[in-house]
Amino acid sequence: MKAKKRIGTRAFKIILLRDYGVNISEGCILRLLKSMTLPKMSTIKPRFKSKKAPVFSFDNLLKQEFNPNSPNQVWTTDFTYISIGTKRHVYLCAILDLYSRKCIAWKVSDRIDAKLACDTLEIAINKRKPKEPIIFHSDQGSQFKSASFRKLLDEHQLLASYSKPGYPYDNAVTEVFFKYLKQREINRRTYHSIQEVQLSCFEYIEQFYNNYNPHSANNGLTPNQKEENYFKKI
């Protein structure tokens, strides 16, 4: 019977009587359906147990302790947007090592997504090749809480640390880095392409900030000098 998997016992009774002249009770129909291993039909939708998402911790491990005593103890990250013309934005992701305030990785993209966060982190990992666990601090943006980003952290023994929602002071060093990047470089220029933004970021970060700019947190040393002095002593 074409309808046997779509209707209930009451409809079966009507069809059997109407089409075949067979008059049997609904109880008998139900027993027959069970013997045929067909489920009782119902208008109630089945309930499915939803898969529970993995439970991740979003604790703040950094706790505003911004002055570690060696490189590769704490890295911090964030995004900022940069305008191209009047109708377009691109996005810069940067990672700092808090010991020297050095920008150890950065990347510009026209999309602010988990891929940008992962790509920038991979640059940092390839450059620094960390051998010990590192606190990796960010805000609670979805990119930094994504499964792909958390997987990358776990693979390289990076300990996820998150600011309180809407509380930029927990990531103050990165906020200040972007503030001065905007004041000294970005806001002084007009960009027409993502390539111009990339070149501008390279000139500021690699040539000026890391290599030339005396940093107050380093007692006047540049980020590169601070790290060079550390590695000379070990």
Short mmCIF file of C-alpha atoms in Angstrom, two decimals:
data_model
loop_
_atom_site.label_atom_id
_atom_site.label_comp_id
_atom_site.label_asym_id
_atom_site.label_seq_id
_atom_site.Cartn_x
_atom_site.Cartn_y
_atom_site.Cartn_z
CA MET A 1 0.00 0.00 0.00
CA LYS A 2 1.49 3.33 -1.12
CA ALA A 3 0.39 5.20 2.01
CA LYS A 4 1.52 2.69 4.61
CA LYS A 5 4.60 4.66 5.71
CA ARG A 6 2.89 8.04 5.78
CA ILE A 7 -0.42 7.64 7.66
CA GLY A 8 -1.74 6.57 11.06
CA THR A 9 -4.12 3.78 12.10
CA ARG A 10 -7.27 5.89 11.76
CA ALA A 11 -6.48 6.73 8.15
CA PHE A 12 -5.63 3.08 7.49
CA LYS A 13 -9.08 2.05 8.77
CA ILE A 14 -10.78 4.53 6.42
CA ILE A 15 -8.71 3.46 3.39
CA LEU A 16 -9.22 -0.27 4.04
CA LEU A 17 -12.97 0.20 4.27
CA ARG A 18 -13.16 2.62 1.35
CA ASP A 19 -10.89 0.86 -1.12
CA TYR A 20 -11.04 -2.79 -0.07
CA GLY A 21 -14.29 -3.17 1.86
CA VAL A 22 -12.37 -4.43 4.90
CA ASN A 23 -13.75 -3.27 8.25
CA ILE A 24 -11.34 -3.87 11.15
CA SER A 25 -10.59 -1.97 14.33
CA GLU A 26 -7.75 0.49 14.78
CA GLY A 27 -6.29 -1.78 17.47
CA CYS A 28 -6.09 -4.65 15.02
CA ILE A 29 -4.45 -2.40 12.44
CA LEU A 30 -1.88 -1.31 15.02
CA ARG A 31 -1.04 -4.94 15.88
CA LEU A 32 -0.65 -5.77 12.20
CA LEU A 33 1.63 -2.79 11.64
CA LYS A 34 3.79 -3.85 14.57
CA SER A 35 4.02 -7.39 13.23
CA MET A 36 5.22 -5.92 9.93
CA THR A 37 7.91 -3.92 11.87
CA LEU A 38 6.33 -0.68 10.71
CA PRO A 39 6.31 2.14 13.24
CA LYS A 40 3.09 3.69 14.45
CA MET A 41 2.58 6.92 12.59
CA SER A 42 2.17 10.11 14.58
CA THR A 43 1.84 13.81 14.00
CA ILE A 44 4.32 14.45 16.81
CA LYS A 45 7.76 15.29 15.44
CA PRO A 46 10.58 13.14 16.79
CA ARG A 47 12.98 14.81 19.17
CA PHE A 48 16.66 14.45 18.48
CA LYS A 49 19.35 14.97 21.06
CA SER A 50 21.63 17.70 19.82
CA LYS A 51 25.33 17.07 19.85
CA LYS A 52 26.99 18.99 22.60
CA ALA A 53 29.70 21.33 21.36
CA PRO A 54 33.14 20.87 22.91
CA VAL A 55 33.49 22.85 26.12
CA PHE A 56 36.38 25.27 25.97
CA SER A 57 37.73 27.47 28.71
CA PHE A 58 37.78 31.20 28.05
CA ASP A 59 39.81 32.14 31.13
CA ASN A 60 42.14 35.10 31.37
CA LEU A 61 45.54 33.55 32.06
CA LEU A 62 47.42 36.80 31.46
CA LYS A 63 45.65 38.84 34.15
CA GLN A 64 47.25 42.09 32.94
CA GLU A 65 50.76 40.86 33.78
CA PHE A 66 52.37 42.48 30.78
CA ASN A 67 56.07 42.07 31.62
CA PRO A 68 57.32 38.48 31.31
CA ASN A 69 61.02 37.89 32.01
CA SER A 70 61.91 36.16 28.74
CA PRO A 71 60.77 35.87 25.12
CA ASN A 72 58.16 33.30 24.11
CA GLN A 73 56.31 33.33 27.41
CA VAL A 74 53.35 35.47 26.35
CA TRP A 75 52.10 36.38 22.90
CA THR A 76 49.16 38.70 22.32
CA THR A 77 47.06 39.36 19.24
CA ASP A 78 44.22 41.40 17.80
CA PHE A 79 42.77 42.79 14.57
CA THR A 80 42.44 46.33 13.33
CA TYR A 81 40.81 47.65 10.17
CA ILE A 82 42.46 49.90 7.59
CA SER A 83 40.47 51.90 5.04
CA ILE A 84 41.10 51.75 1.32
CA GLY A 85 39.43 54.74 -0.29
CA THR A 86 36.04 55.55 1.21
CA LYS A 87 34.10 52.32 0.72
CA ARG A 88 36.44 49.45 1.48
CA HIS A 89 38.32 48.06 4.46
CA VAL A 90 41.08 45.53 4.87
CA TYR A 91 42.19 43.98 8.14
CA LEU A 92 45.53 43.63 9.88
CA CYS A 93 46.15 40.83 12.35
CA ALA A 94 49.29 41.25 14.46
CA ILE A 95 50.98 39.15 17.15
CA LEU A 96 53.30 40.67 19.77
CA ASP A 97 55.79 39.07 22.13
CA LEU A 98 55.23 40.88 25.42
CA TYR A 99 58.83 40.47 26.61
CA SER A 100 60.21 42.86 23.99
CA ARG A 101 56.94 44.24 22.57
CA LYS A 102 58.19 42.96 19.21
CA CYS A 103 55.64 42.36 16.49
CA ILE A 104 56.61 38.80 15.62
CA ALA A 105 53.94 38.19 12.97
CA TRP A 106 51.42 40.16 10.97
CA LYS A 107 49.20 39.73 7.94
CA VAL A 108 46.77 41.88 5.96
CA SER A 109 43.61 40.41 4.42
CA ASP A 110 40.37 41.66 2.92
CA ARG A 111 38.49 39.28 5.24
CA ILE A 112 38.45 39.29 9.04
CA ASP A 113 37.99 35.59 9.65
CA ALA A 114 39.47 32.56 11.38
CA LYS A 115 41.77 31.94 8.41
CA LEU A 116 43.45 35.31 8.91
CA ALA A 117 43.96 34.53 12.60
CA CYS A 118 45.33 31.05 11.82
CA ASP A 119 47.61 32.26 9.02
CA THR A 120 49.13 34.94 11.26
CA LEU A 121 49.65 32.48 14.09
CA GLU A 122 51.37 30.05 11.73
CA ILE A 123 53.77 32.82 10.70
CA ALA A 124 54.64 33.41 14.36
CA ILE A 125 55.10 29.69 15.03
CA ASN A 126 57.36 29.23 11.99
CA LYS A 127 59.50 32.21 12.98
CA ARG A 128 59.81 31.50 16.70
CA LYS A 129 59.59 27.69 16.77
CA PRO A 130 58.45 27.59 20.41
CA LYS A 131 59.53 24.60 22.49
CA GLU A 132 57.67 25.39 25.70
CA PRO A 133 54.01 26.27 26.35
CA ILE A 134 53.18 29.92 25.67
CA ILE A 135 50.24 31.97 26.90
CA PHE A 136 48.43 33.26 23.83
CA HIS A 137 46.14 36.15 24.72
CA SER A 138 43.36 37.69 22.64
CA ASP A 139 39.92 39.17 22.97
CA GLN A 140 36.87 36.92 22.67
CA GLY A 141 36.34 37.48 18.97
CA SER A 142 34.79 34.53 17.17
CA GLN A 143 37.93 34.12 15.04
CA PHE A 144 40.04 33.39 18.12
CA LYS A 145 37.45 31.01 19.57
CA SER A 146 36.90 29.10 16.33
CA ALA A 147 37.55 25.36 16.22
CA SER A 148 40.32 25.74 13.63
CA PHE A 149 42.15 28.34 15.70
CA ARG A 150 41.80 26.41 18.95
CA LYS A 151 43.10 23.29 17.19
CA LEU A 152 46.18 25.19 16.03
CA LEU A 153 46.81 26.45 19.56
CA ASP A 154 46.56 22.93 20.96
CA GLU A 155 48.88 21.47 18.34
CA HIS A 156 51.66 23.86 19.38
CA GLN A 157 51.18 23.94 23.17
CA LEU A 158 49.83 27.48 23.13
CA LEU A 159 47.60 28.22 26.11
CA ALA A 160 44.52 30.19 25.14
CA SER A 161 43.87 33.26 27.28
CA TYR A 162 40.99 35.68 26.73
CA SER A 163 40.12 39.19 27.81
CA LYS A 164 36.83 39.83 29.52
CA PRO A 165 34.19 40.71 26.91
CA GLY A 166 34.27 44.42 26.10
CA TYR A 167 37.31 45.07 28.31
CA PRO A 168 40.26 46.20 26.13
CA TYR A 169 42.50 46.87 29.16
CA ASP A 170 43.14 43.11 29.39
CA ASN A 171 44.95 43.38 26.05
CA ALA A 172 46.32 46.88 26.54
CA VAL A 173 49.74 46.36 24.94
CA THR A 174 48.24 45.28 21.63
CA GLU A 175 45.71 48.11 21.77
CA VAL A 176 48.54 50.63 22.21
CA PHE A 177 50.51 49.05 19.36
CA PHE A 178 47.58 49.61 17.00
CA LYS A 179 46.99 53.11 18.37
CA TYR A 180 50.49 54.25 17.44
CA LEU A 181 50.43 52.37 14.14
CA LYS A 182 47.36 54.39 13.19
CA GLN A 183 48.78 57.71 14.46
CA ARG A 184 52.24 57.35 12.96
CA GLU A 185 51.50 55.57 9.71
CA ILE A 186 47.98 54.56 8.68
CA ASN A 187 46.13 57.83 9.28
CA ARG A 188 48.78 59.81 7.42
CA ARG A 189 48.26 57.96 4.17
CA THR A 190 45.58 57.36 1.59
CA TYR A 191 45.52 53.81 0.28
CA HIS A 192 44.21 52.63 -3.07
CA SER A 193 44.95 48.90 -2.87
CA ILE A 194 45.67 46.11 -0.41
CA GLN A 195 49.22 45.97 -1.78
CA GLU A 196 49.80 49.57 -0.67
CA VAL A 197 48.55 48.67 2.82
CA GLN A 198 50.87 45.65 2.97
CA LEU A 199 53.89 47.74 1.97
CA SER A 200 52.98 50.41 4.50
CA CYS A 201 52.65 47.84 7.29
CA PHE A 202 55.97 46.27 6.32
CA GLU A 203 57.76 49.62 6.44
CA TYR A 204 56.26 50.56 9.80
CA ILE A 205 56.49 47.20 11.58
CA GLU A 206 59.69 45.67 10.24
CA GLN A 207 61.78 48.75 9.48
CA PHE A 208 60.59 51.30 12.03
CA TYR A 209 58.82 49.70 14.99
CA ASN A 210 60.83 46.52 15.54
CA ASN A 211 64.17 47.82 14.38
CA TYR A 212 64.32 51.56 15.06
CA ASN A 213 61.70 52.73 17.53
CA PRO A 214 62.98 53.08 21.14
CA HIS A 215 60.32 51.55 23.38
CA SER A 216 59.57 52.89 26.85
CA ALA A 217 58.81 49.38 28.15
CA ASN A 218 62.32 48.35 27.04
CA ASN A 219 64.09 51.25 28.79
CA GLY A 220 64.68 52.91 25.43
CA LEU A 221 65.77 49.80 23.54
CA THR A 222 64.06 48.77 20.33
CA PRO A 223 62.19 45.45 20.39
CA ASN A 224 64.97 43.84 18.35
CA GLN A 225 67.67 45.18 20.70
CA LYS A 226 65.81 43.91 23.75
CA GLU A 227 65.71 40.40 22.34
CA GLU A 228 69.29 40.49 21.08
CA ASN A 229 70.51 41.46 24.55
CA TYR A 230 68.54 38.62 26.12
CA PHE A 231 69.91 35.95 23.80
CA LYS A 232 73.49 37.20 24.25
CA LYS A 233 73.24 36.41 27.95
CA ILE A 234 72.06 32.82 27.65
#
